[in-house]
Short mmCIF file of C-alpha atoms in Angstrom, two decimals:
data_model
loop_
_atom_site.label_atom_id
_atom_site.label_comp_id
_atom_site.label_asym_id
_atom_site.label_seq_id
_atom_site.Cartn_x
_atom_site.Cartn_y
_atom_site.Cartn_z
CA MET A 1 97.16 151.23 76.36
CA THR A 2 96.27 152.31 79.84
CA VAL A 3 93.25 154.10 78.50
CA ILE A 4 91.54 151.13 76.64
CA ALA A 5 92.53 149.09 79.60
CA PHE A 6 90.70 151.10 81.91
CA SER A 7 87.79 151.52 79.18
CA GLU A 8 87.45 147.80 78.88
CA ALA A 9 87.62 147.68 83.04
CA ARG A 10 84.66 150.21 82.67
CA ARG A 11 82.46 147.50 80.60
CA ARG A 12 83.48 144.17 82.77
CA VAL A 13 81.74 145.46 86.13
CA PRO A 14 78.30 146.69 84.60
CA VAL A 15 78.08 143.53 82.67
CA ALA A 16 79.27 141.18 85.98
CA LEU A 17 76.54 144.36 87.95
CA GLY A 18 74.08 142.64 85.48
CA ALA A 19 74.65 139.03 85.88
CA CYS A 20 74.74 139.06 89.70
CA LEU A 21 71.44 141.48 89.77
CA LEU A 22 70.07 138.93 87.77
CA SER A 23 70.91 135.44 89.39
CA PHE A 24 69.79 137.30 92.66
CA THR A 25 66.53 138.29 90.54
CA ALA A 26 65.97 134.64 89.67
CA PHE A 27 67.43 133.48 93.12
CA TRP A 28 64.46 135.61 94.72
CA VAL A 29 61.71 134.32 92.81
CA ALA A 30 62.79 130.51 93.38
CA GLN A 31 62.99 130.53 96.86
CA ARG A 32 59.19 132.51 96.64
CA ALA A 33 58.21 129.36 94.07
CA ALA A 34 59.61 127.11 97.22
CA HIS A 35 57.52 128.74 99.78
CA VAL A 36 60.35 129.22 101.49
CA SER A 37 60.02 128.57 105.16
CA MET A 38 62.18 130.91 107.33
CA ILE A 39 61.96 128.80 110.33
CA ASP A 40 65.11 130.08 112.44
CA LEU A 41 64.06 133.76 111.43
CA MET A 42 60.43 132.82 113.02
CA VAL A 43 62.32 131.60 116.29
CA TYR A 44 64.62 134.56 116.29
CA ARG A 45 61.91 136.75 116.73
CA ALA A 46 60.05 134.45 118.80
CA GLU A 47 63.33 134.94 121.10
CA GLY A 48 63.05 139.08 121.06
CA ALA A 49 59.60 138.97 121.56
CA THR A 50 60.31 136.50 124.91
CA VAL A 51 63.18 138.49 126.20
CA ARG A 52 60.72 141.74 125.73
CA ALA A 53 57.46 139.74 127.26
CA GLY A 54 60.51 138.65 130.43
CA GLY A 55 59.57 135.26 129.57
CA ASP A 56 61.91 132.35 130.04
CA LEU A 57 63.98 132.17 127.22
CA TYR A 58 64.96 128.57 127.42
CA ALA A 59 62.11 127.08 128.15
CA LEU A 60 60.65 128.68 124.61
CA ARG A 61 59.15 126.49 122.15
CA THR A 62 57.86 127.80 118.99
CA THR A 63 56.58 127.37 115.23
CA ALA A 64 54.79 124.48 114.18
CA ALA A 65 58.34 122.13 114.92
CA HIS A 66 57.60 123.23 118.30
CA LEU A 67 61.88 124.45 118.42
CA PRO A 68 63.86 125.57 121.23
CA SER A 69 66.34 128.61 121.81
CA THR A 70 69.72 127.44 121.46
CA TYR A 71 72.07 130.65 121.09
CA PRO A 72 73.48 132.49 124.24
CA PRO A 73 71.14 135.04 125.58
CA PHE A 74 73.51 137.96 124.33
CA ALA A 75 72.30 136.39 120.70
CA ALA A 76 68.26 136.86 121.24
CA LEU A 77 69.30 141.12 122.51
CA LEU A 78 69.81 141.10 119.11
CA PHE A 79 66.61 139.37 118.05
CA ILE A 80 64.35 142.68 119.71
CA PRO A 81 64.29 144.49 117.03
CA LEU A 82 62.25 141.94 114.81
CA THR A 83 59.63 142.46 117.02
CA LEU A 84 59.16 145.40 115.61
CA LEU A 85 58.38 144.09 112.01
CA ASP A 86 55.24 142.49 110.97
CA VAL A 87 56.11 139.36 109.51
CA THR A 88 56.02 139.87 105.84
CA SER A 89 58.35 142.84 106.17
CA MET A 90 60.80 141.15 107.97
CA ARG A 91 60.89 138.20 106.01
CA THR A 92 62.02 140.48 103.06
CA LEU A 93 64.41 142.11 104.54
CA ALA A 94 65.88 139.05 105.98
CA THR A 95 65.91 137.48 102.43
CA ALA A 96 67.70 141.14 100.95
CA GLY A 97 70.33 141.31 104.08
CA ASN A 98 71.02 138.18 103.73
CA LEU A 99 72.15 139.11 99.79
CA VAL A 100 74.11 141.84 101.13
CA LEU A 101 75.89 140.21 103.58
CA LEU A 102 76.64 137.75 100.73
CA LEU A 103 78.06 140.06 98.44
CA VAL A 104 79.72 141.32 101.59
CA PHE A 105 81.40 138.25 102.31
CA VAL A 106 82.53 137.21 98.92
CA GLY A 107 84.46 140.32 98.64
CA LEU A 108 85.78 139.67 102.01
CA SER A 109 86.76 136.02 100.63
CA MET A 110 88.52 137.18 97.57
CA ARG A 111 90.63 140.12 99.55
CA LEU A 112 91.64 137.17 101.78
CA VAL A 113 93.22 135.19 99.00
CA GLY A 114 94.18 138.40 97.09
CA HIS A 115 92.05 139.30 94.83
CA THR A 116 89.83 142.29 94.82
CA ARG A 117 88.82 143.58 91.79
CA VAL A 118 84.88 144.51 91.59
CA GLU A 119 84.24 142.03 88.31
CA HIS A 120 85.73 139.33 89.95
CA VAL A 121 83.77 139.57 93.73
CA LEU A 122 80.27 140.00 91.32
CA TRP A 123 80.79 136.98 89.28
CA ALA A 124 81.70 134.88 92.14
CA THR A 125 78.67 136.32 93.95
CA ALA A 126 76.15 134.84 90.81
CA ALA A 127 77.23 131.55 91.26
CA ALA A 128 77.77 131.42 94.92
CA VAL A 129 74.15 132.63 95.79
CA TRP A 130 73.08 129.11 94.22
CA CYS A 131 75.39 126.76 96.72
CA GLU A 132 73.65 124.89 99.26
CA PRO A 133 74.44 126.11 102.07
CA VAL A 134 73.33 129.75 100.73
CA TRP A 135 70.29 128.71 99.89
CA THR A 136 69.80 127.01 103.15
CA THR A 137 70.94 130.06 104.69
CA VAL A 138 68.46 132.16 103.23
CA ARG A 139 65.68 129.29 103.19
CA TYR A 140 65.56 129.29 107.30
CA GLY A 141 66.62 133.23 107.63
CA GLN A 142 69.54 132.59 109.19
CA VAL A 143 72.76 134.24 110.56
CA ASN A 144 75.03 132.17 109.33
CA LEU A 145 76.28 134.78 106.44
CA LEU A 146 76.70 137.66 109.27
CA LEU A 147 78.55 135.52 111.65
CA ALA A 148 81.15 134.98 108.55
CA VAL A 149 81.36 137.99 107.58
CA LEU A 150 82.33 139.35 111.26
CA VAL A 151 84.76 137.09 111.08
CA LEU A 152 86.29 137.83 108.20
CA TRP A 153 85.89 141.24 108.29
CA ASP A 154 88.12 140.70 111.46
CA LEU A 155 91.06 138.60 110.20
CA SER A 156 91.35 140.09 106.53
CA ARG A 157 91.70 143.80 107.39
CA ARG A 158 95.01 143.96 108.05
CA PRO A 159 98.64 142.05 108.64
CA ALA A 160 98.98 139.53 110.98
CA GLU A 161 101.89 141.54 113.09
CA ARG A 162 99.66 144.84 112.49
CA PRO A 163 96.55 144.39 114.51
CA ASP A 164 95.00 147.59 115.98
CA ARG A 165 92.11 148.32 118.25
CA TRP A 166 89.33 147.26 116.37
CA ALA A 167 90.99 143.85 116.46
CA GLY A 168 88.84 140.76 117.51
CA VAL A 169 85.84 142.22 117.56
CA GLY A 170 84.64 140.73 115.24
CA VAL A 171 85.23 137.08 116.33
CA GLY A 172 84.47 138.13 119.55
CA LEU A 173 80.87 139.42 118.97
CA ALA A 174 80.26 136.02 116.18
CA ALA A 175 81.16 134.03 119.37
CA ALA A 176 78.70 135.67 121.45
CA VAL A 177 76.12 135.15 119.42
CA LYS A 178 77.50 131.53 117.94
CA LEU A 179 79.92 129.40 120.15
CA THR A 180 81.47 127.83 117.66
CA PRO A 181 83.41 131.05 116.04
CA ALA A 182 85.63 131.08 119.76
CA LEU A 183 87.84 128.35 117.73
CA PHE A 184 89.17 131.45 115.90
CA ALA A 185 89.96 133.27 119.10
CA VAL A 186 91.61 129.80 120.31
CA PHE A 187 93.59 130.15 116.54
CA LEU A 188 94.85 133.42 117.54
CA LEU A 189 95.96 132.21 121.23
CA VAL A 190 97.42 129.33 119.79
CA SER A 191 99.64 131.05 117.26
CA GLY A 192 100.97 133.50 119.38
CA LEU A 193 102.26 131.20 121.84
CA ALA A 194 103.98 129.40 119.44
CA ALA A 195 105.70 131.75 118.24
CA HIS A 196 106.99 132.87 121.46
CA LEU A 197 108.23 129.45 121.80
CA ALA A 198 109.87 129.83 118.01
CA GLY A 199 111.96 132.89 119.34
CA ARG A 200 109.59 135.10 117.50
CA ASP A 201 107.12 138.19 118.99
CA GLY A 202 103.92 136.72 119.41
CA GLY A 203 102.58 139.83 120.81
CA PRO A 204 100.32 140.82 117.75
CA TRP A 205 98.27 137.47 117.63
CA LEU A 206 97.86 137.13 121.69
CA ARG A 207 96.89 140.96 121.29
CA HIS A 208 94.48 139.93 118.62
CA ALA A 209 92.93 137.16 121.12
CA ARG A 210 92.71 138.89 124.01
CA GLY A 211 90.57 141.80 122.20
CA ALA A 212 88.33 138.49 120.72
CA ALA A 213 87.99 137.50 124.58
CA ALA A 214 87.52 140.84 126.10
CA VAL A 215 84.71 141.79 123.30
CA PHE A 216 83.05 138.23 124.23
CA ALA A 217 83.03 138.62 127.61
CA GLY A 218 81.64 142.22 127.37
CA ALA A 219 78.48 141.11 125.23
CA THR A 220 78.40 137.89 128.03
CA LEU A 221 78.63 140.15 131.07
CA LEU A 222 75.96 142.65 129.05
CA ALA A 223 73.79 140.07 128.09
CA ALA A 224 74.00 138.28 131.70
CA ALA A 225 72.91 142.46 133.47
CA VAL A 226 69.88 142.14 131.10
CA LEU A 227 69.20 138.86 131.62
CA PRO A 228 70.70 137.11 134.55
CA TYR A 229 68.25 134.32 134.91
CA ASP A 230 68.12 133.17 130.84
CA SER A 231 72.18 133.49 131.47
CA TRP A 232 72.58 131.69 134.39
CA ARG A 233 70.38 128.53 132.98
CA PHE A 234 72.50 128.92 129.10
CA TRP A 235 76.03 128.94 130.65
CA THR A 236 75.28 126.53 133.91
CA GLY A 237 73.04 123.71 131.62
CA MET A 238 71.82 124.74 128.51
CA VAL A 239 75.10 124.85 126.69
CA PHE A 240 75.75 121.59 127.64
CA ARG A 241 72.59 119.90 125.95
CA THR A 242 73.84 119.30 122.45
CA GLY A 243 70.55 117.67 122.18
CA ARG A 244 68.13 120.43 122.06
CA VAL A 245 69.68 121.45 118.87
CA GLY A 246 68.92 118.19 116.57
CA GLN A 247 69.25 115.12 116.95
CA ALA A 248 72.97 113.58 115.41
CA GLU A 249 72.37 111.80 113.10
CA GLU A 250 69.98 113.73 111.02
CA THR A 251 71.09 114.38 107.35
CA ALA A 252 71.38 117.50 107.45
CA ASN A 253 74.23 117.30 110.43
CA GLN A 254 77.48 117.21 109.16
CA ALA A 255 79.86 117.22 111.41
CA LEU A 256 82.02 114.45 112.29
CA ARG A 257 78.98 113.23 114.80
CA GLY A 258 76.82 113.05 112.91
CA VAL A 259 78.86 111.17 110.15
CA LEU A 260 79.82 108.93 113.25
CA ALA A 261 76.03 108.65 113.80
CA ARG A 262 74.59 107.62 110.50
CA LEU A 263 77.61 105.41 110.00
CA LEU A 264 77.32 103.66 113.20
CA HIS A 265 73.37 103.52 113.03
CA THR A 266 73.12 105.49 116.47
CA PRO A 267 72.12 108.58 117.64
CA ASP A 268 74.88 109.01 120.36
CA PRO A 269 78.34 107.96 118.46
CA GLY A 270 79.37 109.07 122.25
CA ALA A 271 83.17 108.01 122.74
CA LEU A 272 83.96 107.59 119.58
CA TRP A 273 82.95 111.19 118.72
CA ALA A 274 84.26 112.77 120.91
CA ALA A 275 88.08 111.13 120.30
CA ALA A 276 87.85 111.99 116.53
CA ALA A 277 86.62 115.50 117.36
CA ALA A 278 89.49 115.92 120.17
CA LEU A 279 92.01 114.46 117.32
CA THR A 280 90.57 116.88 114.57
CA ALA A 281 90.60 119.81 116.78
CA VAL A 282 94.70 119.27 117.35
CA LEU A 283 95.63 118.46 113.93
CA GLY A 284 93.85 121.40 112.94
CA LEU A 285 94.74 123.32 114.91
CA ALA A 286 98.01 122.74 114.10
CA VAL A 287 97.64 123.15 109.97
CA ALA A 288 95.97 126.85 110.65
CA VAL A 289 98.81 127.83 112.85
CA THR A 290 101.71 126.50 111.18
CA ALA A 291 100.11 128.58 107.82
CA GLU A 292 99.23 131.35 109.91
CA LEU A 293 103.10 131.48 111.49
CA ARG A 294 104.34 130.96 107.83
CA GLY A 295 102.34 133.92 106.06
CA ARG A 296 99.53 131.94 104.53
CA ARG A 297 96.34 134.03 106.68
CA ALA A 298 94.11 132.66 103.92
CA TRP A 299 94.98 128.95 104.41
CA ALA A 300 94.71 129.48 108.13
CA VAL A 301 91.45 131.21 108.16
CA ALA A 302 89.92 128.39 105.84
CA VAL A 303 91.34 125.84 107.67
CA CYS A 304 90.24 127.15 110.71
CA ALA A 305 86.57 127.88 109.64
CA VAL A 306 86.42 123.91 108.35
CA THR A 307 87.92 122.32 111.87
CA ALA A 308 85.31 124.36 113.76
CA LEU A 309 82.35 123.16 111.06
CA LEU A 310 84.11 119.31 111.94
CA ILE A 311 84.21 119.11 115.67
CA SER A 312 81.20 120.79 116.40
CA PRO A 313 78.63 118.69 117.92
CA VAL A 314 76.17 120.20 115.17
CA SER A 315 76.97 121.75 111.79
CA TRP A 316 73.77 121.97 109.96
CA SER A 317 74.85 121.57 106.27
CA HIS A 318 73.20 125.53 105.84
CA HIS A 319 76.35 126.38 108.35
CA TRP A 320 79.13 125.68 105.92
CA VAL A 321 78.86 128.38 103.78
CA TRP A 322 82.67 128.69 104.26
CA CYS A 323 82.50 126.58 101.45
CA VAL A 324 82.78 130.42 99.44
CA PRO A 325 86.30 131.12 100.66
CA VAL A 326 87.55 127.76 100.20
CA VAL A 327 86.82 127.28 96.76
CA LEU A 328 87.73 130.88 96.02
CA LEU A 329 91.01 129.64 98.12
CA LEU A 330 91.82 126.53 96.28
CA TRP A 331 90.96 128.40 92.61
CA THR A 332 93.37 131.12 93.06
CA ARG A 333 96.11 128.54 94.47
CA GLY A 334 96.39 126.68 91.41
CA HIS A 335 94.18 123.53 92.47
CA ARG A 336 91.42 124.58 90.17
CA THR A 337 90.37 120.78 89.50
CA VAL A 338 90.10 120.27 93.56
CA ALA A 339 88.07 123.72 93.68
CA ALA A 340 86.31 122.14 90.77
CA GLY A 341 84.87 119.36 92.19
CA THR A 342 84.51 121.57 96.37
CA LEU A 343 82.18 123.72 94.62
CA LEU A 344 80.35 120.74 92.58
CA VAL A 345 79.70 119.12 96.24
CA PHE A 346 78.07 122.46 97.50
CA CYS A 347 75.87 122.57 94.77
CA SER A 348 74.98 118.98 94.27
CA TYR A 349 72.34 119.01 97.15
CA ALA A 350 73.22 115.62 97.09
CA LEU A 351 72.80 115.49 101.09
CA TRP A 352 69.14 115.80 100.23
CA TRP A 353 69.00 112.93 97.81
CA VAL A 354 68.56 109.99 100.45
CA PRO A 355 66.26 109.24 103.06
CA HIS A 356 65.24 111.47 105.79
CA GLY A 357 62.36 112.96 108.33
CA HIS A 358 60.23 111.55 110.14
CA GLY A 359 60.94 107.91 111.35
CA ARG A 360 64.69 108.84 111.68
CA PRO A 361 65.58 106.30 108.52
CA GLU A 362 68.78 108.24 108.81
CA LEU A 363 69.52 105.34 111.31
CA HIS A 364 69.39 102.96 108.95
CA GLN A 365 71.33 103.93 105.58
CA ASN A 366 73.04 102.45 102.95
CA ALA A 367 76.41 102.62 101.52
CA VAL A 368 75.32 104.95 98.56
CA ALA A 369 73.48 106.77 101.37
CA LEU A 370 75.82 107.05 104.01
CA THR A 371 78.30 108.53 101.11
CA LEU A 372 75.92 111.42 99.85
CA SER A 373 75.19 112.13 103.37
CA ALA A 374 78.57 112.59 104.80
CA LEU A 375 80.05 114.80 101.20
CA TYR A 376 80.48 118.03 103.36
CA THR A 377 82.77 115.89 106.19
CA VAL A 378 84.49 114.35 104.13
CA THR A 379 85.43 116.77 101.37
CA GLY A 380 86.34 118.87 104.56
CA VAL A 381 88.70 116.24 106.15
CA LEU A 382 89.92 116.33 102.85
CA PHE A 383 90.71 119.50 102.51
CA LEU A 384 92.60 119.88 105.70
CA ALA A 385 94.56 117.22 103.93
CA LEU A 386 95.31 119.19 101.24
CA ALA A 387 96.12 122.25 103.00
CA ARG A 388 98.97 120.28 105.24
CA THR A 389 100.75 119.48 101.86
CA SER A 390 100.22 122.75 100.23
CA LEU A 391 102.63 124.67 102.84
CA PRO A 392 105.17 126.14 101.76
CA ARG A 393 108.50 125.08 104.21
CA PRO A 394 109.86 127.85 106.25
CA GLY A 395 112.78 129.22 104.94
CA PRO A 396 115.33 131.50 107.30
CA GLY A 397 114.11 134.43 108.81
CA GLN A 398 110.76 134.00 107.20
CA ALA A 399 108.77 136.68 107.46
CA VAL A 400 105.39 136.74 108.89
CA THR A 401 102.77 138.31 106.35
CA ASN A 402 99.11 138.52 105.69
CA GLU A 403 98.75 136.64 102.38
#
């Protein structure tokens, strides 16, 4: 029987691999047929060229859309190798690289939820490539999958109570490239402090948080040494100018701020957004820390990711690649109807059905348009609520383990 099962498994993997490659091929053809611009990749290349030329990084305006540089200076250092490639080769490598990263991301997500069979990873990847956040990530040549892989690699490698010398490297590097992943370091810090308050050993989480902080600080100081003027400008001014990233009300902004801007028909929801974001941060972190201390690492990571997306001033639709582990978590934990509904939301491309673009029509949406352009945010909020109700009650002497 063991031989038969092994033989069947060997047959399942090639079939799944073939399906994944076929899906990737169709995706590649569809992207080329859509004449994708990879506009963000072009911005990254321009940033690398500006650093090489010794120019003013945050005075940069590039592409036909006159887009600025918005990431920390450390990211611009990483973009320098892009200047060594011609545009055609760069776009080809970026597309191939993102598809490989997606496969790794799905694999890490499956490891996080406790399902590591190769054929399952391949089938999930074949489907995940068609969800809107992944499509748009590849379309723009974005770094979302790279950052998500860094974070998941960091948080899924070992049980929470046994961090090693690499603990924090992934989170720290991701936060140094783009600030939003820094919430994972805050989550680790709060988990350690909460464990101490509960009379348990919070040292592993605190060491993990210190590792992330040290890597972030090291990368930031390296950038400051190489790019002192740009670093000073970013950390004393540009980091607070969220308007440089884009208009809050744009339909692609699937953060709380974007939904409130469209709902209130104003480009600046101001204090109401600040209060909503603060409340969501507190409640989201509370759920994530509770899940972590009850040995539910998968729930904790997914909740922290969704919380970060909700409270960020701008979370473009392509930032929501975290829908992949969210759907896999829901499916493997028995919430299959919810998982199917969540997958439908992120594969519907519904936010692009509403008027958007020139003339800022998002400021004048009706009820239907408001609903369609808030789907990711509403789904994220509902996921946090479900996560809270899905956590088991702590038992006496409950061990803290990696789920």
